[in-house]
PDB file of C-alpha atoms in Angstrom:
ATOM      1  CA  ASP Y 238       0.065   0.043  -0.044  1.00  0.00           C
ATOM      2  CA  ALA Y 239       1.177   3.452  -0.948  1.00  0.00           C
ATOM      3  CA  LYS Y 240       2.353   5.613   1.875  1.00  0.00           C
ATOM      4  CA  THR Y 241       1.843   9.339   2.278  1.00  0.00           C
ATOM      5  CA  THR Y 242       3.822  11.486   4.847  1.00  0.00           C
ATOM      6  CA  GLN Y 243       1.941  14.686   6.540  1.00  0.00           C
ATOM      7  CA  PRO Y 244       3.042  17.103   9.193  1.00  0.00           C
ATOM      8  CA  ASN Y 245       1.687  15.709  12.696  1.00  0.00           C
ATOM      9  CA  SER Y 246      -0.309  19.462  13.324  1.00  0.00           C
ATOM     10  CA  MET Y 247      -0.792  22.539  11.958  1.00  0.00           C
ATOM     11  CA  GLU Y 248      -1.967  25.938  13.124  1.00  0.00           C
ATOM     12  CA  SER Y 249      -4.279  28.691  11.115  1.00  0.00           C
ATOM     13  CA  ASN Y 250      -5.963  31.693  12.064  1.00  0.00           C
ATOM     14  CA  GLU Y 251      -9.782  31.872  11.470  1.00  0.00           C
ATOM     15  CA  GLU Y 252     -10.516  33.583   7.530  1.00  0.00           C
ATOM     16  CA  GLU Y 253      -6.821  33.015   6.389  1.00  0.00           C
ATOM     17  CA  PRO Y 254      -5.909  30.411   3.962  1.00  0.00           C
ATOM     18  CA  VAL Y 255      -4.211  27.153   4.935  1.00  0.00           C
ATOM     19  CA  HIS Y 256      -1.849  24.916   2.876  1.00  0.00           C
ATOM     20  CA  LEU Y 257      -1.811  21.237   4.324  1.00  0.00           C
ATOM     21  CA  PRO Y 258       1.082  19.382   2.650  1.00  0.00           C
ATOM     22  CA  CYS Y 259       1.503  15.851   1.501  1.00  0.00           C
ATOM     23  CA  ASN Y 260       4.262  13.910   0.182  1.00  0.00           C
ATOM     24  CA  HIS Y 261       3.855  10.830  -1.702  1.00  0.00           C
ATOM     25  CA  SER Y 262       6.978   9.820  -3.526  1.00  0.00           C
ATOM     26  CA  THR Y 263       6.080   6.171  -4.056  1.00  0.00           C
ATOM     27  CA  ILE Y 264       2.579   6.818  -5.836  1.00  0.00           C
ATOM     28  CA  SER Y 265       2.101   4.774  -8.912  1.00  0.00           C
ATOM     29  CA  GLY Y 266       0.573   5.955 -11.965  1.00  0.00           C
ATOM     30  CA  THR Y 267      -2.975   4.690 -11.263  1.00  0.00           C
ATOM     31  CA  ASP Y 268      -3.233   6.003  -7.901  1.00  0.00           C
ATOM     32  CA  TYR Y 269      -5.677   8.553  -6.988  1.00  0.00           C
ATOM     33  CA  ILE Y 270      -4.971  11.199  -4.426  1.00  0.00           C
ATOM     34  CA  HIS Y 271      -7.752  11.506  -1.752  1.00  0.00           C
ATOM     35  CA  TRP Y 272      -8.253  14.047   1.060  1.00  0.00           C
ATOM     36  CA  TYR Y 273     -10.423  13.448   3.758  1.00  0.00           C
ATOM     37  CA  ARG Y 274     -11.159  15.074   7.104  1.00  0.00           C
ATOM     38  CA  GLN Y 275     -12.653  13.781  10.415  1.00  0.00           C
ATOM     39  CA  LEU Y 276     -14.227  16.196  13.035  1.00  0.00           C
ATOM     40  CA  PRO Y 277     -14.222  15.064  16.629  1.00  0.00           C
ATOM     41  CA  SER Y 278     -16.824  12.306  17.357  1.00  0.00           C
ATOM     42  CA  GLN Y 279     -17.681  11.851  13.674  1.00  0.00           C
ATOM     43  CA  GLY Y 280     -16.695   9.571  10.825  1.00  0.00           C
ATOM     44  CA  PRO Y 281     -14.398  10.846   8.171  1.00  0.00           C
ATOM     45  CA  GLU Y 282     -15.840  13.384   5.495  1.00  0.00           C
ATOM     46  CA  TYR Y 283     -14.544  13.364   1.933  1.00  0.00           C
ATOM     47  CA  VAL Y 284     -13.036  16.478   0.814  1.00  0.00           C
ATOM     48  CA  ILE Y 285     -11.668  16.088  -2.602  1.00  0.00           C
ATOM     49  CA  HIS Y 286      -9.715  13.765  -4.700  1.00  0.00           C
ATOM     50  CA  GLY Y 287      -7.686  14.036  -7.942  1.00  0.00           C
ATOM     51  CA  LEU Y 288      -5.039  11.989 -10.339  1.00  0.00           C
ATOM     52  CA  THR Y 289      -2.845  14.458 -12.127  1.00  0.00           C
ATOM     53  CA  SER Y 290      -4.784  17.745 -12.480  1.00  0.00           C
ATOM     54  CA  ASN Y 291      -5.547  20.246  -9.873  1.00  0.00           C
ATOM     55  CA  VAL Y 292      -9.075  20.150  -8.607  1.00  0.00           C
ATOM     56  CA  ASN Y 293     -11.535  22.688  -7.050  1.00  0.00           C
ATOM     57  CA  ASN Y 294     -14.889  22.004  -5.321  1.00  0.00           C
ATOM     58  CA  ARG Y 295     -16.871  23.742  -2.981  1.00  0.00           C
ATOM     59  CA  MET Y 296     -14.908  22.658   0.193  1.00  0.00           C
ATOM     60  CA  ALA Y 297     -11.145  23.122  -0.993  1.00  0.00           C
ATOM     61  CA  SER Y 298      -8.657  22.918  -3.786  1.00  0.00           C
ATOM     62  CA  LEU Y 299      -6.172  20.436  -4.756  1.00  0.00           C
ATOM     63  CA  ALA Y 300      -2.801  21.136  -6.224  1.00  0.00           C
ATOM     64  CA  ILE Y 301      -0.784  18.174  -7.555  1.00  0.00           C
ATOM     65  CA  ALA Y 302       2.925  18.497  -8.456  1.00  0.00           C
ATOM     66  CA  GLU Y 303       3.612  17.929 -11.970  1.00  0.00           C
ATOM     67  CA  ASP Y 304       5.659  14.842 -10.861  1.00  0.00           C
ATOM     68  CA  ARG Y 305       2.695  13.505  -8.510  1.00  0.00           C
ATOM     69  CA  LYS Y 306       4.895  13.214  -5.756  1.00  0.00           C
ATOM     70  CA  SER Y 307       3.598  15.352  -3.561  1.00  0.00           C
ATOM     71  CA  SER Y 308       0.232  17.569  -3.050  1.00  0.00           C
ATOM     72  CA  THR Y 309      -1.222  20.195  -1.285  1.00  0.00           C
ATOM     73  CA  LEU Y 310      -4.929  20.738  -0.011  1.00  0.00           C
ATOM     74  CA  ILE Y 311      -5.837  24.320   0.029  1.00  0.00           C
ATOM     75  CA  LEU Y 312      -8.897  25.745   2.444  1.00  0.00           C
ATOM     76  CA  HIS Y 313      -9.324  29.452   0.992  1.00  0.00           C
ATOM     77  CA  ARG Y 314     -10.718  30.746   4.458  1.00  0.00           C
ATOM     78  CA  ALA Y 315     -10.020  28.660   7.230  1.00  0.00           C
ATOM     79  CA  THR Y 316     -13.470  28.648   9.867  1.00  0.00           C
ATOM     80  CA  LEU Y 317     -13.387  27.261  13.444  1.00  0.00           C
ATOM     81  CA  ARG Y 318     -15.544  24.341  12.005  1.00  0.00           C
ATOM     82  CA  ASP Y 319     -12.455  23.453   9.754  1.00  0.00           C
ATOM     83  CA  ALA Y 320     -10.463  22.194  12.988  1.00  0.00           C
ATOM     84  CA  ALA Y 321     -10.179  18.624  12.167  1.00  0.00           C
ATOM     85  CA  VAL Y 322      -7.892  15.523  11.616  1.00  0.00           C
ATOM     86  CA  TYR Y 323      -7.133  15.765   7.674  1.00  0.00           C
ATOM     87  CA  TYR Y 324      -6.084  12.585   5.763  1.00  0.00           C
ATOM     88  CA  CYS Y 325      -4.264  12.499   2.782  1.00  0.00           C
ATOM     89  CA  ILE Y 326      -4.282   8.857   1.153  1.00  0.00           C
ATOM     90  CA  LEU Y 327      -3.525   7.148  -1.872  1.00  0.00           C
ATOM     91  CA  ARG Y 328      -6.390   5.024  -3.106  1.00  0.00           C
ATOM     92  CA  ASP Y 329      -4.669   1.948  -4.882  1.00  0.00           C
ATOM     93  CA  GLY Y 330      -5.937   2.277  -8.443  1.00  0.00           C
ATOM     94  CA  ASN Y 331      -5.642  -1.494  -9.006  1.00  0.00           C
ATOM     95  CA  THR Y 332      -7.726  -2.568  -5.341  1.00  0.00           C
ATOM     96  CA  GLY Y 333      -9.697   0.795  -4.795  1.00  0.00           C
ATOM     97  CA  LYS Y 334      -8.272   0.209  -1.180  1.00  0.00           C
ATOM     98  CA  LEU Y 335      -8.454   3.514   1.109  1.00  0.00           C
ATOM     99  CA  ILE Y 336      -5.631   3.132   3.455  1.00  0.00           C
ATOM    100  CA  PHE Y 337      -5.555   5.767   6.069  1.00  0.00           C
ATOM    101  CA  GLY Y 338      -2.134   7.326   7.562  1.00  0.00           C
ATOM    102  CA  GLN Y 339      -1.832   9.415  10.612  1.00  0.00           C
ATOM    103  CA  GLY Y 340      -2.827  12.693   9.504  1.00  0.00           C
ATOM    104  CA  THR Y 341      -2.410  16.361  10.083  1.00  0.00           C
ATOM    105  CA  THR Y 342      -4.484  17.685  13.075  1.00  0.00           C
ATOM    106  CA  LEU Y 343      -5.410  21.267  11.998  1.00  0.00           C
ATOM    107  CA  GLN Y 344      -6.171  23.996  14.772  1.00  0.00           C
ATOM    108  CA  VAL Y 345      -8.001  27.044  13.844  1.00  0.00           C
ATOM    109  CA  LYS Y 346      -7.388  30.135  15.944  1.00  0.00           C
ATOM    110  CA  PRO Y 347     -10.190  32.876  16.420  1.00  0.00           C
TER     111      PRO Y 347
ATOM    112  CA  ASP P 221     -30.173  10.684   0.087  1.00  0.00           C
ATOM    113  CA  THR P 222     -26.674  11.054   0.590  1.00  0.00           C
ATOM    114  CA  GLU P 223     -25.911   9.502   3.771  1.00  0.00           C
ATOM    115  CA  VAL P 224     -24.672   6.137   5.191  1.00  0.00           C
ATOM    116  CA  THR P 225     -26.726   5.430   8.135  1.00  0.00           C
ATOM    117  CA  GLN P 226     -25.207   3.087  10.909  1.00  0.00           C
ATOM    118  CA  THR P 227     -27.106   1.441  13.919  1.00  0.00           C
ATOM    119  CA  PRO P 228     -26.641   1.018  17.206  1.00  0.00           C
ATOM    120  CA  LYS P 229     -24.539   4.639  17.551  1.00  0.00           C
ATOM    121  CA  HIS P 230     -23.331   2.445  21.065  1.00  0.00           C
ATOM    122  CA  LEU P 231     -23.379  -1.005  22.093  1.00  0.00           C
ATOM    123  CA  VAL P 232     -21.850  -2.488  24.860  1.00  0.00           C
ATOM    124  CA  MET P 233     -21.396  -6.214  24.938  1.00  0.00           C
ATOM    125  CA  GLY P 234     -19.856  -9.131  27.017  1.00  0.00           C
ATOM    126  CA  MET P 235     -17.505 -11.348  25.749  1.00  0.00           C
ATOM    127  CA  THR P 236     -19.714 -14.090  25.477  1.00  0.00           C
ATOM    128  CA  ASN P 237     -22.574 -12.224  23.731  1.00  0.00           C
ATOM    129  CA  LYS P 238     -23.375 -12.291  20.026  1.00  0.00           C
ATOM    130  CA  LYS P 239     -24.412  -9.009  18.511  1.00  0.00           C
ATOM    131  CA  SER P 240     -24.737  -7.215  15.051  1.00  0.00           C
ATOM    132  CA  LEU P 241     -23.799  -3.800  13.615  1.00  0.00           C
ATOM    133  CA  LYS P 242     -26.072  -2.447  10.603  1.00  0.00           C
ATOM    134  CA  CYS P 243     -24.981  -0.247   7.826  1.00  0.00           C
ATOM    135  CA  GLU P 244     -27.248   1.193   5.318  1.00  0.00           C
ATOM    136  CA  GLN P 245     -27.191   3.575   2.347  1.00  0.00           C
ATOM    137  CA  HIS P 246     -29.310   4.392  -0.582  1.00  0.00           C
ATOM    138  CA  MET P 247     -26.974   6.263  -2.706  1.00  0.00           C
ATOM    139  CA  GLY P 248     -26.842   3.150  -5.304  1.00  0.00           C
ATOM    140  CA  HIS P 249     -23.273   2.523  -4.047  1.00  0.00           C
ATOM    141  CA  ARG P 250     -22.092  -0.758  -5.219  1.00  0.00           C
ATOM    142  CA  ALA P 251     -19.126  -1.024  -3.089  1.00  0.00           C
ATOM    143  CA  MET P 252     -19.291  -0.884   0.964  1.00  0.00           C
ATOM    144  CA  TYR P 253     -16.417  -1.221   3.770  1.00  0.00           C
ATOM    145  CA  TRP P 254     -15.935  -1.660   7.210  1.00  0.00           C
ATOM    146  CA  TYR P 255     -13.186   0.048   9.271  1.00  0.00           C
ATOM    147  CA  LYS P 256     -12.065  -0.063  12.810  1.00  0.00           C
ATOM    148  CA  GLN P 257     -10.935   3.129  14.554  1.00  0.00           C
ATOM    149  CA  LYS P 258      -9.081   3.054  18.036  1.00  0.00           C
ATOM    150  CA  ALA P 259      -8.862   6.244  20.076  1.00  0.00           C
ATOM    151  CA  LYS P 260      -6.554   8.931  18.569  1.00  0.00           C
ATOM    152  CA  LYS P 261      -5.630   6.504  15.773  1.00  0.00           C
ATOM    153  CA  PRO P 262      -6.459   6.598  11.771  1.00  0.00           C
ATOM    154  CA  PRO P 263      -9.324   4.263  10.991  1.00  0.00           C
ATOM    155  CA  GLU P 264      -8.080   0.866   9.854  1.00  0.00           C
ATOM    156  CA  LEU P 265      -9.614  -1.088   6.881  1.00  0.00           C
ATOM    157  CA  MET P 266     -11.272  -4.480   7.863  1.00  0.00           C
ATOM    158  CA  PHE P 267     -13.704  -5.586   5.077  1.00  0.00           C
ATOM    159  CA  VAL P 268     -14.293  -4.496   1.152  1.00  0.00           C
ATOM    160  CA  TYR P 269     -17.502  -5.726  -0.404  1.00  0.00           C
ATOM    161  CA  SER P 270     -18.158  -5.150  -4.347  1.00  0.00           C
ATOM    162  CA  TYR P 271     -21.370  -5.968  -5.802  1.00  0.00           C
ATOM    163  CA  GLU P 272     -22.593  -7.617  -2.703  1.00  0.00           C
ATOM    164  CA  LYS P 273     -19.278 -10.064  -2.623  1.00  0.00           C
ATOM    165  CA  LEU P 274     -16.638 -10.019  -0.311  1.00  0.00           C
ATOM    166  CA  SER P 275     -13.443  -8.963  -2.306  1.00  0.00           C
ATOM    167  CA  ILE P 276     -10.998  -7.750   0.505  1.00  0.00           C
ATOM    168  CA  ASN P 277     -10.636  -9.143   4.164  1.00  0.00           C
ATOM    169  CA  GLU P 278      -7.654  -7.569   5.740  1.00  0.00           C
ATOM    170  CA  SER P 279      -6.787 -10.522   7.796  1.00  0.00           C
ATOM    171  CA  VAL P 280      -9.457  -9.912  10.474  1.00  0.00           C
ATOM    172  CA  PRO P 281     -10.234 -12.502  13.083  1.00  0.00           C
ATOM    173  CA  SER P 282     -13.049 -14.898  12.377  1.00  0.00           C
ATOM    174  CA  ARG P 283     -14.814 -13.654  15.252  1.00  0.00           C
ATOM    175  CA  PHE P 284     -15.936 -10.561  13.246  1.00  0.00           C
ATOM    176  CA  SER P 285     -18.213 -12.023  10.481  1.00  0.00           C
ATOM    177  CA  PRO P 286     -19.354  -9.700   7.517  1.00  0.00           C
ATOM    178  CA  GLU P 287     -22.575  -9.916   5.550  1.00  0.00           C
ATOM    179  CA  CYS P 288     -24.157  -8.083   2.616  1.00  0.00           C
ATOM    180  CA  PRO P 289     -27.502  -9.210   2.336  1.00  0.00           C
ATOM    181  CA  ASN P 290     -28.260  -6.603  -0.661  1.00  0.00           C
ATOM    182  CA  SER P 291     -26.913  -3.786  -2.320  1.00  0.00           C
ATOM    183  CA  SER P 292     -27.928  -1.358   0.525  1.00  0.00           C
ATOM    184  CA  LEU P 293     -27.221  -3.259   3.509  1.00  0.00           C
ATOM    185  CA  LEU P 294     -24.100  -4.358   5.121  1.00  0.00           C
ATOM    186  CA  ASN P 295     -23.888  -6.094   8.525  1.00  0.00           C
ATOM    187  CA  LEU P 296     -20.861  -7.118  11.002  1.00  0.00           C
ATOM    188  CA  HIS P 297     -21.597  -9.997  13.414  1.00  0.00           C
ATOM    189  CA  LEU P 298     -19.727  -9.879  16.556  1.00  0.00           C
ATOM    190  CA  HIS P 299     -19.230 -12.904  18.388  1.00  0.00           C
ATOM    191  CA  ALA P 300     -16.931 -13.861  21.516  1.00  0.00           C
ATOM    192  CA  LEU P 301     -15.194 -10.784  21.178  1.00  0.00           C
ATOM    193  CA  GLN P 302     -12.505  -9.189  23.381  1.00  0.00           C
ATOM    194  CA  PRO P 303     -12.036  -6.215  25.384  1.00  0.00           C
ATOM    195  CA  GLU P 304      -9.205  -5.034  23.215  1.00  0.00           C
ATOM    196  CA  ASP P 305     -11.953  -5.202  20.099  1.00  0.00           C
ATOM    197  CA  SER P 306     -13.292  -2.248  21.759  1.00  0.00           C
ATOM    198  CA  ALA P 307     -13.327   0.544  19.147  1.00  0.00           C
ATOM    199  CA  LEU P 308     -15.534   2.718  16.766  1.00  0.00           C
ATOM    200  CA  TYR P 309     -16.693   0.755  14.041  1.00  0.00           C
ATOM    201  CA  LEU P 310     -17.073   2.667  10.633  1.00  0.00           C
ATOM    202  CA  CYS P 311     -19.050   1.804   7.667  1.00  0.00           C
ATOM    203  CA  ALA P 312     -18.417   3.477   4.231  1.00  0.00           C
ATOM    204  CA  SER P 313     -19.643   3.146   0.988  1.00  0.00           C
ATOM    205  CA  SER P 314     -18.365   4.300  -2.678  1.00  0.00           C
ATOM    206  CA  ARG P 315     -19.899   4.232  -6.227  1.00  0.00           C
ATOM    207  CA  THR P 316     -17.793   1.369  -7.100  1.00  0.00           C
ATOM    208  CA  ALA P 317     -14.749  -0.145  -5.310  1.00  0.00           C
ATOM    209  CA  LEU P 318     -12.475   1.597  -7.880  1.00  0.00           C
ATOM    210  CA  ALA P 319     -14.422   5.031  -8.449  1.00  0.00           C
ATOM    211  CA  GLY P 320     -15.745   7.713  -6.358  1.00  0.00           C
ATOM    212  CA  GLY P 321     -15.078   9.186  -3.098  1.00  0.00           C
ATOM    213  CA  TYR P 322     -16.047   7.243   0.149  1.00  0.00           C
ATOM    214  CA  THR P 323     -19.130   8.405   2.091  1.00  0.00           C
ATOM    215  CA  PHE P 324     -18.880   7.071   5.825  1.00  0.00           C
ATOM    216  CA  GLY P 325     -21.384   6.934   8.512  1.00  0.00           C
ATOM    217  CA  SER P 326     -20.888   8.307  11.918  1.00  0.00           C
ATOM    218  CA  GLY P 327     -19.965   4.925  13.254  1.00  0.00           C
ATOM    219  CA  THR P 328     -20.951   2.550  16.199  1.00  0.00           C
ATOM    220  CA  ARG P 329     -18.834   3.031  19.375  1.00  0.00           C
ATOM    221  CA  LEU P 330     -18.286  -0.642  20.756  1.00  0.00           C
ATOM    222  CA  THR P 331     -17.299  -1.411  24.469  1.00  0.00           C
ATOM    223  CA  VAL P 332     -16.678  -5.270  25.016  1.00  0.00           C
ATOM    224  CA  VAL P 333     -16.580  -5.809  29.073  1.00  0.00           C
TER     225      VAL P 333
END
């Protein structure tokens, strides 16, 4: 299972942009890059995913490096409700398995 | 309906009991999953069902027995569990096993006494 590396924790100020980095140097050509977040006492929530091109949706943007060995999740204006554990995951292109790593705990300060 | 519903939300069971966890989705997803999450740890994949057939078992002990009666329902039957099996059990679904994001339920908090 391909592995990802994320910082253990990050802090942000409310209403400022947040850039959450993820390294995945062993990514294979068929692996999709997925991001999920988990708020306290809830199940994980899908945020965004992509393969090669940058992606935008109502929640966030995903910037993927040209060599695909790293990616960045961008929250454009952090709110207190964005405080969560953010998981960057490589979804195995052959099996579809989603294997979680340790994630980044994001704190948002008012 | 864009939700995965898990019941019960909380369950306390003795080591000799038999119980079942239930998961339901009506999004037309054809892949469903069970994950286990211990406190302060990431979710761990247990089982994958694709088109109602078990496709992946991540070496889970036989005291956990999954069942997929139809495309909307997923059960996890529990028997002779140990206290270390206490955890949050999460169900998820996706369009297929290879496509789409996962939608997770809120989980069942299981305590084995």
